[in-house]
Short mmCIF file of C-alpha atoms in Angstrom, two decimals:
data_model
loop_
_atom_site.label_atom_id
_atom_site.label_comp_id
_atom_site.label_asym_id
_atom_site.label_seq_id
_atom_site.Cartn_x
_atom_site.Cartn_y
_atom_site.Cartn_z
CA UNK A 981 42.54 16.42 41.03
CA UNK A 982 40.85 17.78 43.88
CA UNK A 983 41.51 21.13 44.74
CA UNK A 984 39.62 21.30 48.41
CA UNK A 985 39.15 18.80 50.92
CA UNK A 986 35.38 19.25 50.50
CA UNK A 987 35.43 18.00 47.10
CA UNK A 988 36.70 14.42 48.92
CA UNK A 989 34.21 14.48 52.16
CA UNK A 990 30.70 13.54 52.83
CA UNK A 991 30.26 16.66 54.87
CA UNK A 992 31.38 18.55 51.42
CA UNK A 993 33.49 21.08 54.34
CA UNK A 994 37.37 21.09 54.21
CA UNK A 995 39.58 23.53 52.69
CA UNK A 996 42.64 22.57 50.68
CA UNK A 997 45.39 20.44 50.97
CA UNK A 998 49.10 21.44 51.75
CA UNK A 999 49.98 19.03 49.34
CA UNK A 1000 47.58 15.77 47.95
CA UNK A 1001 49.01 12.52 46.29
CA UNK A 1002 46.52 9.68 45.24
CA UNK A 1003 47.68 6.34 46.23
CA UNK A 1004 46.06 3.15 43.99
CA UNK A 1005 48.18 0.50 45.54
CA UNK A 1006 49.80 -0.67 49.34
CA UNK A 1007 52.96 0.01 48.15
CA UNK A 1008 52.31 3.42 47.37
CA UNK A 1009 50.04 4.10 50.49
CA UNK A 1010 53.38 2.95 52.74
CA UNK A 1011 55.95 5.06 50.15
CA UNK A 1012 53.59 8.52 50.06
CA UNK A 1013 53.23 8.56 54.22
CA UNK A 1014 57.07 7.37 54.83
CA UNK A 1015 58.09 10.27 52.42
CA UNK A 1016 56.16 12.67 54.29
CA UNK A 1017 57.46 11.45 57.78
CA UNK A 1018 60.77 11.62 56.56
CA UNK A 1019 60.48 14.89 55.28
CA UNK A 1020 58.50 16.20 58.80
CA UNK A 1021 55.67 17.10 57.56
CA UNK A 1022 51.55 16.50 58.93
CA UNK A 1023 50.19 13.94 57.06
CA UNK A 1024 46.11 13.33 56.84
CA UNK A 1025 45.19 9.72 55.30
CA UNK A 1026 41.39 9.93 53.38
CA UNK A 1027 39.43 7.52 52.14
CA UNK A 1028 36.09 7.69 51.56
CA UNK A 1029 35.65 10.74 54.35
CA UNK A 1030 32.60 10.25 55.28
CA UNK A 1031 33.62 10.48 59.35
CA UNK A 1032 35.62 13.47 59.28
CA UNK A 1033 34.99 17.07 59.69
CA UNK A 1034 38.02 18.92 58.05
CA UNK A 1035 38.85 22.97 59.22
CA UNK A 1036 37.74 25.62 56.40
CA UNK A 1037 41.94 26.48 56.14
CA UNK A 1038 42.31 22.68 55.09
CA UNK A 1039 45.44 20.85 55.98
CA UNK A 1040 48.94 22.28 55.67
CA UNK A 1041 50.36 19.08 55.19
CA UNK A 1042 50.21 16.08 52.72
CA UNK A 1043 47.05 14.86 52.24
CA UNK A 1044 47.77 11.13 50.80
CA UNK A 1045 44.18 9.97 49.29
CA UNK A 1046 43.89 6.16 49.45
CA UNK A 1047 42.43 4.61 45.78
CA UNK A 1048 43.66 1.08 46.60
CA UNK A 1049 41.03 -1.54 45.24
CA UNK A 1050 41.16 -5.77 45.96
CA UNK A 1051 39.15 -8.44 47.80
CA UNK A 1052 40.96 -11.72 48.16
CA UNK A 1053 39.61 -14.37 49.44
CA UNK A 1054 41.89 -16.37 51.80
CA UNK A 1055 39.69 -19.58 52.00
CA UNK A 1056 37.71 -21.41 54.73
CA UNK A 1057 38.92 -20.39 58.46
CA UNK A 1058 37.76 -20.93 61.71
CA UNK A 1059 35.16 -18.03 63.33
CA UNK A 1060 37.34 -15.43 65.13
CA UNK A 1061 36.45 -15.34 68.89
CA UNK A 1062 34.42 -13.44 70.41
CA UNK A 1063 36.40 -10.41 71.59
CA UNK A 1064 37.14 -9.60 75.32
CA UNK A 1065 39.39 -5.97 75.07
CA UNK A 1066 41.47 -5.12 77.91
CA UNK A 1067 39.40 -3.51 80.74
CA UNK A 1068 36.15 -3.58 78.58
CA UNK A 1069 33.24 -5.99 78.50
CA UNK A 1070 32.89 -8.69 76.54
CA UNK A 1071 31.99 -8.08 73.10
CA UNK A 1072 28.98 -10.05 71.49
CA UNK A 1073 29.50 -13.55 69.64
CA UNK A 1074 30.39 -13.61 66.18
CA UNK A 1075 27.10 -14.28 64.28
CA UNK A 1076 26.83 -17.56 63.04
CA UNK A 1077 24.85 -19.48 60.17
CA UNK A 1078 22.02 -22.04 61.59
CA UNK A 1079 24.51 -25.00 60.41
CA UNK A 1080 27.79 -23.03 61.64
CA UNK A 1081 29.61 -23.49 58.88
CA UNK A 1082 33.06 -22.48 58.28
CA UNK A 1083 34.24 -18.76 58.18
CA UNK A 1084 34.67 -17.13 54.17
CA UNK A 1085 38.16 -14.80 55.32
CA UNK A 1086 38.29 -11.88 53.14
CA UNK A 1087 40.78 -9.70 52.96
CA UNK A 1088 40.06 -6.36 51.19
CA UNK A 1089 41.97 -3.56 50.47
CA UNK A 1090 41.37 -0.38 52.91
CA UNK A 1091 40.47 2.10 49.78
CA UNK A 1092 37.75 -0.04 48.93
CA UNK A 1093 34.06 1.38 49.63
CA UNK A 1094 32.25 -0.18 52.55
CA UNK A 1095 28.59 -0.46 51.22
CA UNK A 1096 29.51 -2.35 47.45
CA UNK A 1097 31.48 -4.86 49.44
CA UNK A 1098 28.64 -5.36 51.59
CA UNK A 1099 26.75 -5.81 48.93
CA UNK A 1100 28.87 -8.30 47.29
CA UNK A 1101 29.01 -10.26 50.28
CA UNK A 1102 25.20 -10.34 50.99
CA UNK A 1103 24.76 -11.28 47.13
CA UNK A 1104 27.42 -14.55 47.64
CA UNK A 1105 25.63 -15.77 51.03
CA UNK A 1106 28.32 -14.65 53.41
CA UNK A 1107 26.65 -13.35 56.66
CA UNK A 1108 28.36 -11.22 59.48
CA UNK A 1109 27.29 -7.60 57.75
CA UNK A 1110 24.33 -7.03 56.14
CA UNK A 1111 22.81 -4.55 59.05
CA UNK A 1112 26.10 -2.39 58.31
CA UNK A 1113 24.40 -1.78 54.45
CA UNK A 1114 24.06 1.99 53.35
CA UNK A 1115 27.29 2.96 55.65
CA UNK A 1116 29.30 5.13 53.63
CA UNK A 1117 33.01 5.53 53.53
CA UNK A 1118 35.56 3.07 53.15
CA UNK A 1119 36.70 -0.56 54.36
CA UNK A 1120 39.71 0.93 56.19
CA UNK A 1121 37.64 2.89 58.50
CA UNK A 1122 35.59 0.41 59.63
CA UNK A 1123 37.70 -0.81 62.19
CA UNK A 1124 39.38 2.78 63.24
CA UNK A 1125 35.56 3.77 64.56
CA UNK A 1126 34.56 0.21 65.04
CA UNK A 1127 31.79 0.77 62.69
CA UNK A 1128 28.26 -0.56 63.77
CA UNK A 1129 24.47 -0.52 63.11
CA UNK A 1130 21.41 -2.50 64.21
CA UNK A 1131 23.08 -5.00 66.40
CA UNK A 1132 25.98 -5.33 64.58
CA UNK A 1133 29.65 -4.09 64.67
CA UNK A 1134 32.74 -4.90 62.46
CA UNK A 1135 34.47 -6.12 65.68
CA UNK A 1136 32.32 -9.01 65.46
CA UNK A 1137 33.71 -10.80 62.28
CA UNK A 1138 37.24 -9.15 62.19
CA UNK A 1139 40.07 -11.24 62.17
CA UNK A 1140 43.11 -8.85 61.60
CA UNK A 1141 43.99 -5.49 60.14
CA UNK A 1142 47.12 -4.84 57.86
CA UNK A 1143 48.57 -1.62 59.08
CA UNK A 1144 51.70 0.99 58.82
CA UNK A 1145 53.16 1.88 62.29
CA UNK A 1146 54.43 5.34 61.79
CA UNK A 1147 56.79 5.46 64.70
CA UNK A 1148 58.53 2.02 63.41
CA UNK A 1149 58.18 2.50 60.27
CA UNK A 1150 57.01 -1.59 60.20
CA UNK A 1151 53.73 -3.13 58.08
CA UNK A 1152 52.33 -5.39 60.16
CA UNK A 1153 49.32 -7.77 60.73
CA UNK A 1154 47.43 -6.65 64.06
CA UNK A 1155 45.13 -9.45 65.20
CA UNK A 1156 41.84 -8.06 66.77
CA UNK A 1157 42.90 -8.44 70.16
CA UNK A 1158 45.29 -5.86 69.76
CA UNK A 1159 42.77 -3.57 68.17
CA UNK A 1160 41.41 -2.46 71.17
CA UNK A 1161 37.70 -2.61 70.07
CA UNK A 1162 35.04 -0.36 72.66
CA UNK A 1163 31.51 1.17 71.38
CA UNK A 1164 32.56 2.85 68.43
CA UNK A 1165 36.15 3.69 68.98
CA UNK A 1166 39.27 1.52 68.73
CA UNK A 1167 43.73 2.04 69.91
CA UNK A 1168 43.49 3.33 65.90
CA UNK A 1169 40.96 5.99 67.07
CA UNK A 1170 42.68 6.82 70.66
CA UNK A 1171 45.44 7.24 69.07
CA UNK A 1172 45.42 8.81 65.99
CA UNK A 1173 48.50 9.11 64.01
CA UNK A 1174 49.89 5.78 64.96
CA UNK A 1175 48.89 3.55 62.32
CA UNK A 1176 47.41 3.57 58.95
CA UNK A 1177 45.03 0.80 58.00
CA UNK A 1178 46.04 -0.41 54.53
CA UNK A 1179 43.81 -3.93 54.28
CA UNK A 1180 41.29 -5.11 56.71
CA UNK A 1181 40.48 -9.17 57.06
CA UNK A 1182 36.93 -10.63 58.15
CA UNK A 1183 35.49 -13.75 59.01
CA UNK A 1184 31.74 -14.12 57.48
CA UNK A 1185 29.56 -16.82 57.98
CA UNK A 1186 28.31 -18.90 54.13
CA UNK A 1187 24.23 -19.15 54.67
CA UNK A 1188 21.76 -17.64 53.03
CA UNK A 1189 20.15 -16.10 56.35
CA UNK A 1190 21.95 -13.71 58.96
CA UNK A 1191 22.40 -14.56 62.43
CA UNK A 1192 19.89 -13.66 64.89
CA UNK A 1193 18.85 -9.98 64.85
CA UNK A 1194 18.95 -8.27 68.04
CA UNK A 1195 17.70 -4.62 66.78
CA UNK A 1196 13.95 -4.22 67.89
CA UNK A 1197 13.83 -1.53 64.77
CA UNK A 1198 15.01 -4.09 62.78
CA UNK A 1199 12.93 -7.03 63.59
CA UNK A 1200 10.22 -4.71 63.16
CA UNK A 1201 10.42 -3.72 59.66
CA UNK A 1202 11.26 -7.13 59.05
CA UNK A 1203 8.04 -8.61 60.64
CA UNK A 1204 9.83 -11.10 62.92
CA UNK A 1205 10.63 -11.17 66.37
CA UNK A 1206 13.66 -10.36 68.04
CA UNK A 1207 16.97 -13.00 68.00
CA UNK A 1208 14.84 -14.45 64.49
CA UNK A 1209 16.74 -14.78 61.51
CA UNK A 1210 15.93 -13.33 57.88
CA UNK A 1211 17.17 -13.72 54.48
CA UNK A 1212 20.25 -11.66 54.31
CA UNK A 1213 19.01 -9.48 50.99
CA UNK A 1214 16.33 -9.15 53.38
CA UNK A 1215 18.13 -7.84 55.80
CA UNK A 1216 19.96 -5.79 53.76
CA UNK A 1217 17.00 -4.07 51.60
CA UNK A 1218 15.62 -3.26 55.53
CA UNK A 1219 18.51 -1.55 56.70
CA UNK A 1220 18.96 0.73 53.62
CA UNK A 1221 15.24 1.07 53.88
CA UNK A 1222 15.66 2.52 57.39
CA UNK A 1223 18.87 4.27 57.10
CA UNK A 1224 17.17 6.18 53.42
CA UNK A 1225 14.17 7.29 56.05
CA UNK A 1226 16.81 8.72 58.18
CA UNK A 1227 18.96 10.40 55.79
CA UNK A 1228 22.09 8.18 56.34
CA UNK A 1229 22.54 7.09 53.24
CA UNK A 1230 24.42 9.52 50.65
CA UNK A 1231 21.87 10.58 47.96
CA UNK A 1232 22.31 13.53 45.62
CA UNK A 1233 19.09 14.11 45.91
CA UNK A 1234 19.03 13.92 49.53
CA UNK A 1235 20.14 17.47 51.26
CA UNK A 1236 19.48 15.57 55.08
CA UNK A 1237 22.52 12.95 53.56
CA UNK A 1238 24.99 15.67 53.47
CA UNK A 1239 26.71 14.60 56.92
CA UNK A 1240 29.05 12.66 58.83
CA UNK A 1241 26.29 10.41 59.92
CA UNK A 1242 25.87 10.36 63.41
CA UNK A 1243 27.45 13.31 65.24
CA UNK A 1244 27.14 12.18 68.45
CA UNK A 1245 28.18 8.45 70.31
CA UNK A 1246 25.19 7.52 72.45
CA UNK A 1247 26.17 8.10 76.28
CA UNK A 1248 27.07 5.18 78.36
CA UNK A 1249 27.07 5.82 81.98
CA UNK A 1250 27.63 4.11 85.33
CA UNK A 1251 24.81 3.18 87.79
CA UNK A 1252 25.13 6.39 89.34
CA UNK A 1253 25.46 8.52 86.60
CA UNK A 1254 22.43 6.74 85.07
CA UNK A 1255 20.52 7.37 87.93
CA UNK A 1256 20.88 11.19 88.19
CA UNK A 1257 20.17 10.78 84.91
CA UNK A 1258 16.49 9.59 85.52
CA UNK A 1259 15.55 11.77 88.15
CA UNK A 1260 16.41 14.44 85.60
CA UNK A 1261 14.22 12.53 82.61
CA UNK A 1262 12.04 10.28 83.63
CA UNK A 1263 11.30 7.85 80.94
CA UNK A 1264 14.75 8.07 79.66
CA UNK A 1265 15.87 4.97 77.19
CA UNK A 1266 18.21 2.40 79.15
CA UNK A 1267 20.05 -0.73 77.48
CA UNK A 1268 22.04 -2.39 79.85
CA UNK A 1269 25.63 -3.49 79.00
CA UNK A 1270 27.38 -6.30 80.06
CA UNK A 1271 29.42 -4.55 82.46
CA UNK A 1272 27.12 -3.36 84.49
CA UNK A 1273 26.85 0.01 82.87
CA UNK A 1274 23.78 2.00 81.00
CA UNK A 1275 23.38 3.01 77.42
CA UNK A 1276 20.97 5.64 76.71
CA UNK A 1277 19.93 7.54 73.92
CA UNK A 1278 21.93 10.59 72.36
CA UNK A 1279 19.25 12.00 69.98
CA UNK A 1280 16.54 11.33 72.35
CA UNK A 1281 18.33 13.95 75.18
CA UNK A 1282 19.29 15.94 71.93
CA UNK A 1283 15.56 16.24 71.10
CA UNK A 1284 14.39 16.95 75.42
CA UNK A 1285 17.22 19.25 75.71
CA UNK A 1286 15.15 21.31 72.77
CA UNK A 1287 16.85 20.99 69.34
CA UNK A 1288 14.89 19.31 67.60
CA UNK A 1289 15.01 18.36 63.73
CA UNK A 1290 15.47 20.97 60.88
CA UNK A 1291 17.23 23.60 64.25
CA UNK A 1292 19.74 25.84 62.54
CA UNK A 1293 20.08 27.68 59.51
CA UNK A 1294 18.28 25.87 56.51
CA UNK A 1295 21.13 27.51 54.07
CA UNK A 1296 24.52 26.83 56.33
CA UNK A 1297 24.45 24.23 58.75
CA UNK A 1298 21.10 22.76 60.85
CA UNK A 1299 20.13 19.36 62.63
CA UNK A 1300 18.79 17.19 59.64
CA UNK A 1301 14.51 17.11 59.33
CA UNK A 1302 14.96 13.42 59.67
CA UNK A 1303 17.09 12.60 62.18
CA UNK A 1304 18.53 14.71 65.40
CA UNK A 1305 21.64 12.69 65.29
CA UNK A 1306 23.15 14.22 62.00
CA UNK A 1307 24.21 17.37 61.53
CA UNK A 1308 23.87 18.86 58.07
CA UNK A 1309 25.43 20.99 55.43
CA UNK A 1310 22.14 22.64 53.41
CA UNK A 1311 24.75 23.84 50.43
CA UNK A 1312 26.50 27.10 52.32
CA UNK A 1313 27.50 25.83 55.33
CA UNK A 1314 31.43 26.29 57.27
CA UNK A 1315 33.32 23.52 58.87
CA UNK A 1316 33.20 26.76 61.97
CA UNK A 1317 29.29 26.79 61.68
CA UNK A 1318 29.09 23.34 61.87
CA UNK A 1319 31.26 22.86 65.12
CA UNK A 1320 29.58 26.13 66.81
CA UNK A 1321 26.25 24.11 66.09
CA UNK A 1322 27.73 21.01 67.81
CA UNK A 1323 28.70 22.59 70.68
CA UNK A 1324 25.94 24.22 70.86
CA UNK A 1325 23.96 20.81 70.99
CA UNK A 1326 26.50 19.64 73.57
CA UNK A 1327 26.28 22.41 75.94
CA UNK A 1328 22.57 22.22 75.69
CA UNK A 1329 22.54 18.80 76.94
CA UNK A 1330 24.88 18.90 79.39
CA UNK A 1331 23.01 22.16 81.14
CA UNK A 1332 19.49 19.77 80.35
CA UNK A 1333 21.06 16.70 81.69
CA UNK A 1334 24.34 16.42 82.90
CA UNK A 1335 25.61 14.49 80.61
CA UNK A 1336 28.65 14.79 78.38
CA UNK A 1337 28.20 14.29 74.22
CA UNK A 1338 30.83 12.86 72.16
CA UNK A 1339 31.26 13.37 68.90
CA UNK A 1340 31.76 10.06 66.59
CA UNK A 1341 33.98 11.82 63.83
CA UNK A 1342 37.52 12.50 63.77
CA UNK A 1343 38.35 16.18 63.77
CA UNK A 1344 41.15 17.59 61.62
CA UNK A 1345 42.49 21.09 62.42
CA UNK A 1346 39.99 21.43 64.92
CA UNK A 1347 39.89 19.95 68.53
CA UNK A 1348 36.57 19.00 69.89
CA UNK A 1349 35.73 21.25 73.49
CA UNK A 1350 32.21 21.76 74.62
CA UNK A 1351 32.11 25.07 76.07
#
């Protein structure tokens, strides 16, 4: 068993547990956090962790390690809705096969990994998310950081998530209304603590293409235009293709893949904001969202504000040489180097620009504060 919480993280940072118990079913998942509630003591739930940065003292309390396994498939359904969360703009149609056939629903267990169930569903013709291939981590956090890539998030094709309430004590189905879904964060994220995701159902699409692609990168590599469609192991061999170039996908032989994945959310600002933003930058990337609001670029005012790739120490912690987004552990690195190297990126761009970075993982036994 694992005797650091490095040994169980992407980032390989984390000191050890108070206490860790593997869970390989539901039923233990529920029993191992409603022992530790009962007895009043912290409890961190891990999966795959390959979005958390864990404190070099580790956790003091019970680490429960989720090894549950199990896709079922519940039949033919209906495509979920598209998603309108309270206060937020509407999210984007569920992606749908050129004869819009009837939804595949999945449900799969939250220790599962993400990528080998992608893979399973682009192999048996079930469309909704191939662009998410190469993510690492597990099932269960796809909906806690509303996992996305190249035009496509999980909010889009799920239906409901199984969870734990902690303060009730219930299990409970939470329909994805309820979920709360923004750009990358979800009421699991704001609120961490609450709930604990034990299964995850989806709605996919059965057709042998995806729905149409709305990432220019994409479409690019893919030699189509944009809002064409592609053979989903198409699709799927592009993304990994493009992710692998970037470093985001886990490869021992990769030093640049030893990370969290993207550090940083990209900014979305109002009008205003926005435009104090391009007097600053001129030339500045924009994508409008529905709301009326701005999207820009995090690793492109990461790069202005003057880190650029490789910055930082090439034993400890430094930017990745492929992409300004991740942040890196060369093989000697602290969980305290890595946030002082954050920070340091933050404050940089907020002196540069103005604007405020936020990072995308969750922080354990450290809170996140630009200086």
């Amino acid at each position: 068993m694992p005797t650091t919480l490095a040994e169980l993280t992407t980032l390989r940072l984390g000191g050890p547990p108070g206490r860790l118990v593997e869970a390989a079913t539901e039923e233990e998942v529920v029993a191992r956090v409603r022992e530790a509630d009962a007895a009043g003591e912290p409890v961190l739930v891990l999966a795959g962790g390959s979005n958390v940065v864990v404190a070099d003292d580790g956790f003091p309390g019970t680490v429960v390690h989720v090894r549950t396994r199990g896709v079922e498939e519940a039949g033919d359904a209906p495509a979920a809705a598209p998603l309108r969360a309270p206060g937020d703009a509407p999210a984007a149609a569920p992606l749908r096969a050129p004869c819009d056939a009837p939804a595949a629903t999945l449900r799969v267990a939250a220790g599962e990994p993400w990528d080998p169930f992608v893979e399973r569903c682009v192999r048996e013709g079930l469309a909704g998310v191939e662009c998410l291939s190469g993510i690492p981590g597990s099932v269960g956090a796809t909906p806690i950081q509303n996992v996305g890539a190249y035009g496509q998030d999980v909010s889009e094709t799920l239906v409901s998530v199984r969870v734990l309430d902690r303060r009730t004590g219930e299990v409970r189905e939470m329909g994805r209304e309820e979920c709360g879904f923004t750009y990358r964060s979800s009421v699991f994220k704001r609120d961490p603590g609450h709930w604990v995701v034990l299964a995850v159902t989806y709605a996919l699409e059965r057709g042998a293409v995806s729905g149409p692609l709305a990432y220019a990168e994409l479409a690019r590599a893919l030699g189509i235009e944009v809002g064409a469609r592609a053979p989903l192991a198409d699709v799927r061999e592009a993304v990994i293709a493009l992710r692998r170039a970037k470093g985001m996908v886990v490869d021992p032989e990769d030093p640049d893949s030893v990370s969290a994945g993207s550090f940083f959310t990209n900014p979305i600002l109002d009008r205003d904001e926005f435009a104090r933003l391009e007097e600053r930058a001129p030339g500045v990337p924009r994508w409008p969202e529905p709301d009326g609001r701005v999207k820009t670029s995090a690793a492109w005012l990461i790069q202005r504000a003057g880190f650029e790739k490789g910055h930082g120490d090439p034993e400890t912690i430094a930017i990745s040489s492929k992409h300004t987004l991740a942040l890196t552990n060369r093989g000697k690195g602290t969980t305290e180097q890595l946030v002082a190297l954050a920070r340091e990126v933050a404050d940089g761009v907020r002196s540069e620009f103005g604007v405020d970075l936020h990072p995308e993982p969750v922080f354990v036994g450290h809170e996140w504060a630009a200086a």
